[in-house]
C-alpha positions as a printed Julia matrix, in Angstrom:
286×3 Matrix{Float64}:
  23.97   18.38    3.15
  23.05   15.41    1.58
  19.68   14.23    2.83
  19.09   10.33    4.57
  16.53    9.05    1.73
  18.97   10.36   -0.74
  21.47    8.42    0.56
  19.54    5.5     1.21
  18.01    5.81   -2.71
  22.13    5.62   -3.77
  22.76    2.67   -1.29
  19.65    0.52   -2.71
  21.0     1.45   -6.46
  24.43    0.26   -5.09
  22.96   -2.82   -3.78
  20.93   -3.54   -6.96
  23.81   -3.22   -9.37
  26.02   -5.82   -7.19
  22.8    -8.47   -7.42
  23.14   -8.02  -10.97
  26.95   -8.05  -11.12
  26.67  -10.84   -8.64
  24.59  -12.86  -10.73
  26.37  -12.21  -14.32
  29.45  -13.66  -12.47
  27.59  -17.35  -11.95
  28.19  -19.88  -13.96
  26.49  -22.37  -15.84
  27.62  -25.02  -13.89
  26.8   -22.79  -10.65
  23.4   -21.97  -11.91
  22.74  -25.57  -12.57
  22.83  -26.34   -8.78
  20.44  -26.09   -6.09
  20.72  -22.14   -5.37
  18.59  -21.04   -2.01
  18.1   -16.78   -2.55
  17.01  -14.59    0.07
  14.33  -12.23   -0.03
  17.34   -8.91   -0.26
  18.75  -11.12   -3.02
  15.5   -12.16   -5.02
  14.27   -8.11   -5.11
  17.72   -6.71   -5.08
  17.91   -5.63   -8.51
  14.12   -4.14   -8.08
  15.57    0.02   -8.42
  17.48   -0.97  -11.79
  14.68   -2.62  -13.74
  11.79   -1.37  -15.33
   8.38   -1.69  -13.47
   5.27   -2.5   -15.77
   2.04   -0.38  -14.46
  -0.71   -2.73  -15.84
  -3.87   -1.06  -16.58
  -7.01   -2.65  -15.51
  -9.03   -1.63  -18.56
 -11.51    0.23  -16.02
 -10.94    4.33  -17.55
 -11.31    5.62  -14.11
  -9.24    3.54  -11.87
  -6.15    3.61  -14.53
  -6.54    7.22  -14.65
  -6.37    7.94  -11.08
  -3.26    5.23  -10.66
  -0.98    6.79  -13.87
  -1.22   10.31  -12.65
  -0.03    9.42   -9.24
   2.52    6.93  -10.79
   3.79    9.9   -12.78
   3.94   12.35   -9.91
   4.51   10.2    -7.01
   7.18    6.96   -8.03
  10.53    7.29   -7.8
  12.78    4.0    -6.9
  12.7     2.45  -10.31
  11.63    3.28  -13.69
   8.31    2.31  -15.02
   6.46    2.11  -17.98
   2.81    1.47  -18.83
   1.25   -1.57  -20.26
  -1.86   -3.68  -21.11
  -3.26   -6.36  -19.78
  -2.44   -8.43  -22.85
   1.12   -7.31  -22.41
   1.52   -8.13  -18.81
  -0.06  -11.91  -19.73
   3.05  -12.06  -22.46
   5.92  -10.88  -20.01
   4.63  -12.12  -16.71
   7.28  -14.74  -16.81
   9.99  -12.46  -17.65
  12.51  -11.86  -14.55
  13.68   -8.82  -16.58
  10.31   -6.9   -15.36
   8.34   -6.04  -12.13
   4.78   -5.48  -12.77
   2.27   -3.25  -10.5
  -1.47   -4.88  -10.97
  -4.66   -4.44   -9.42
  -5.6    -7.98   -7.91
  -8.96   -8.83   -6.6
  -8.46  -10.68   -3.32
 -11.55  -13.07   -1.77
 -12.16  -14.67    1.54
 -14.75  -16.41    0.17
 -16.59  -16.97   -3.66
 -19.65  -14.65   -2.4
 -17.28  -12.19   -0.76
 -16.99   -8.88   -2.79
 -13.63   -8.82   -2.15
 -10.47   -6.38   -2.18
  -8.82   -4.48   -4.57
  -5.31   -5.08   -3.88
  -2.45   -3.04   -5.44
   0.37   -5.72   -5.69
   4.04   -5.36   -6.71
   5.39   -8.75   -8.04
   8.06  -10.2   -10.07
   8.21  -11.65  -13.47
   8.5   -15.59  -12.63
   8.69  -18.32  -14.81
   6.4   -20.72  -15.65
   3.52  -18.07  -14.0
   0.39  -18.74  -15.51
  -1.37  -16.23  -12.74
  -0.72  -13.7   -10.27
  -0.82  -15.52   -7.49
   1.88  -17.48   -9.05
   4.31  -15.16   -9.43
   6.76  -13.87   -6.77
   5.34  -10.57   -4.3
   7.06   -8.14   -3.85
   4.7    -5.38   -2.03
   0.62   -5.48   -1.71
  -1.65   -2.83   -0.41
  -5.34   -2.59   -0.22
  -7.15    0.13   -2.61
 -10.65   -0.1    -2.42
 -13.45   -2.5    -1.91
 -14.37   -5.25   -4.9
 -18.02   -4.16   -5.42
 -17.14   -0.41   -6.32
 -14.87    2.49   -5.6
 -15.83    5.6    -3.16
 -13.96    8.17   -5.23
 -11.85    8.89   -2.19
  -9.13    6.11   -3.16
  -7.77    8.41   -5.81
  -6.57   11.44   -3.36
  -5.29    8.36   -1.27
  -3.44    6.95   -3.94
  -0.59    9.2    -3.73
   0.26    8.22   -0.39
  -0.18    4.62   -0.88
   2.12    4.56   -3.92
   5.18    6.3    -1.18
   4.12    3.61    1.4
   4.49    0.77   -1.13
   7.8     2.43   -2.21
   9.08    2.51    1.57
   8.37   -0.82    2.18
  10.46   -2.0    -1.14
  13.09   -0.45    0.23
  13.03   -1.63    3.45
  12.74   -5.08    2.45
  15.69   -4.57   -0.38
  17.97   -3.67    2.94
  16.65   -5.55    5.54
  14.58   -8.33    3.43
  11.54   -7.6     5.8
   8.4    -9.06    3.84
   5.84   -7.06    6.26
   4.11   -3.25    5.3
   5.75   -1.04    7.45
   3.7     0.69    9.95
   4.98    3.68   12.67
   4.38    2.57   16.27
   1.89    4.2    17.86
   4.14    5.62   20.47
   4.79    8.48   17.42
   0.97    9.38   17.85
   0.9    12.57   19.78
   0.2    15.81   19.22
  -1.04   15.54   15.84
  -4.94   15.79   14.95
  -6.67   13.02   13.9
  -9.1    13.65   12.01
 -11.9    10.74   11.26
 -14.84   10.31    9.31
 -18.68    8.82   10.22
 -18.3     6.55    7.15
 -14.97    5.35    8.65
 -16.62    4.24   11.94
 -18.29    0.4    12.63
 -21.87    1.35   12.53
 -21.7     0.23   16.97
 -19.16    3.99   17.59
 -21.74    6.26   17.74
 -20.41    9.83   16.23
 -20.97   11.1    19.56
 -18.06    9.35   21.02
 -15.59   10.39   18.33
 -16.66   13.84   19.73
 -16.13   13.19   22.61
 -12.47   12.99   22.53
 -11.7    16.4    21.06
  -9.35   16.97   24.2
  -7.06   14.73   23.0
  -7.28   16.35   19.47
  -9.25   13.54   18.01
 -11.71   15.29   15.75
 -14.69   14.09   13.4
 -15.34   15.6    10.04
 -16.74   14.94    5.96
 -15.14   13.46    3.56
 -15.2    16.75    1.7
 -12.8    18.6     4.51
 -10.53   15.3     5.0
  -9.93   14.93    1.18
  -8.78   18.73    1.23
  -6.37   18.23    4.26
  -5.25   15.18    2.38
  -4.47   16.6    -1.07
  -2.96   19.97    0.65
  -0.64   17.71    2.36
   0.02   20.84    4.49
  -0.75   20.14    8.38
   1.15   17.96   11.04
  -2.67   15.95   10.84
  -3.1    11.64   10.35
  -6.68   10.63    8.63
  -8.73    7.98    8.77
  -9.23    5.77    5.74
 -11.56    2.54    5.6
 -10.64   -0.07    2.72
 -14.03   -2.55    2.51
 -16.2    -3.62    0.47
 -19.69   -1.5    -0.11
 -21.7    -4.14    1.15
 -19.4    -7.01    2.61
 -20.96  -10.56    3.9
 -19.91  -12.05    6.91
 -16.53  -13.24    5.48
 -15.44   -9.53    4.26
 -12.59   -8.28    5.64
 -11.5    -4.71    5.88
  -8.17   -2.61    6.49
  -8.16    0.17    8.68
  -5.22    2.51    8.16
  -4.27    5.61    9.93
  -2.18    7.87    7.21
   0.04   11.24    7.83
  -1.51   13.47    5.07
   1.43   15.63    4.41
   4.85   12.77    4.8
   2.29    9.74    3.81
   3.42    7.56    6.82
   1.7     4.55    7.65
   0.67    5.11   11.46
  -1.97    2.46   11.71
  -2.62   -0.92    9.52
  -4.78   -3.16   10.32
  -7.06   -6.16    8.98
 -10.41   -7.23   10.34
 -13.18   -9.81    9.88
 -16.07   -7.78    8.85
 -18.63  -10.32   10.32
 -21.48   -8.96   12.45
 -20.13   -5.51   14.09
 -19.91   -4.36   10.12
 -16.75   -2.71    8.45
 -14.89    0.37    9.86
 -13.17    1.46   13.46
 -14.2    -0.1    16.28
 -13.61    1.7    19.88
 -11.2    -0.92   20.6
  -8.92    0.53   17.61
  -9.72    3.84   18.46
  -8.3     3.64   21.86
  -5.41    1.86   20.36
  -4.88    4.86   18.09
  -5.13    7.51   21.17
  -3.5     4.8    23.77
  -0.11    6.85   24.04
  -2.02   10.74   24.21
């Protein structure tokens, strides 16, 4: 039997062929008139041309993302490149380019690490000029954690399902799984996941409704076994945010990668991590 997301990887390389076929078949004339393209139609050849990793020049970080590029992407091909590279084709439709973008709230903000799928656009002199295809936060601005690269894996699958949701239903949103779909599994969070106001205590507290605290150490091993029916916590912020830092909190399935929980937050005064409020929006349907 031939499986859903193998038919759904042949529909998307249907689609993308037609975009192409679709636009080889306009004219000059055509092309020289005021042409309005939807999002399906602007990213529809995305599975049939190449995708440009850029590396950031930072040994560690572009370690961590080729491996899991090697083992993990599958929708289009890809090729590594340099930063010089990327500044020479980034106004090349031909080519899609993965980069790691700082984002800022503010000039003093640390900032965000964003892994960002875009388009090569002409007349881009910048990222933020070209057209976005996918983003997704990696780690905080002021320094990594380490824990980022187990994640990255699962980030790389969530920023592939999300491409090919929007190629079929031109959705520009990340996907995330209602929270009606959280129930029997364990959740398993961390203390340095947790707004410094949750006390550990309280995380505790709700082991009856399999809610369970643990290290980094024993979460990164459930993660990278990928084994167990389990979601886990993971905090994108900065190390030491200001006032105008923001920070994702995502709930992940360790073993299918699906995005349960997604959510960005002022860091301001309560300080980065879950708040009770979004752990009782995790547990709300237990």
């Amino acid at each position: 039997m031939i499986r859903s997301n193998t038919i759904q990887r042949l529909l998307l390389t249907a689609l993308a062929l037609a975009s192409m076929l679709g636009g080889l078949l306009i004219s000059e004339d055509a092309s020289a008139q005021a042409q309005i393209q939807t999002r399906k139609e602007k990213i529809g050849d995305f599975t049939i041309k190449t995708m440009k990793v850029v590396l950031s020049g930072n040994k560690f970080n572009d370690a961590a993302l080729s491996d899991a590029i090697r083992n993990s992407w599958s929708i289009s091909p890809y090729e590594v490149c340099t930063q010089e590279e990327f500044e020479k084709l980034m106004t090349d439709s031909k080519y899609y380019f993965m980069v790691q973008d700082l984002d800022k709230e503010k000039p003093d903000d640390p900032g965000i690490w964003l892994l960002r799928v875009v388009k090569g656009t002409q007349g881009a002199k910048k990222i933020k000029d070209m057209y976005e295809v996918a983003s997704f936060p990696l780690c905080g601005g002021d320094g990594a954690t380490g824990r980022e690269d187990a994640f990255i894996p699962a980030f790389l699958d969530i920023i592939q399902s999300h491409i090919e949701n929007s190629m079929l239903s031109g959705g520009n949103a990340i996907p995330t799984s209602s929270l009606r779909k959280v129930t029997m599994q364990d959740i398993y969070f961390v203390p340095e996941d947790l707004c410094p106001e949750v006390q550990t205590s309280y995380v505790e507290g709700l082991a009856r409704k399999r809610v369970l605290l643990t290290d980094i150490s024993e979460q990164l091993e459930i993660v990278l076994n990928g084994t167990l029916p389990s979601l886990v916590s993971y905090v994108v912020a900065p190390l030491s945010p200001t006032k105008h830092s923001v920070c994702y909190l995502l709930l992940i399935d360790a073993r299918t990668h699906e995005l349960y929980y997604f959510k960005k937050e002022k860091v301001g005064g309560a300080g980065r991590g879950y708040r009770k409020g979004n752990i009782r929006d995790v547990i709300s349907h237990r």
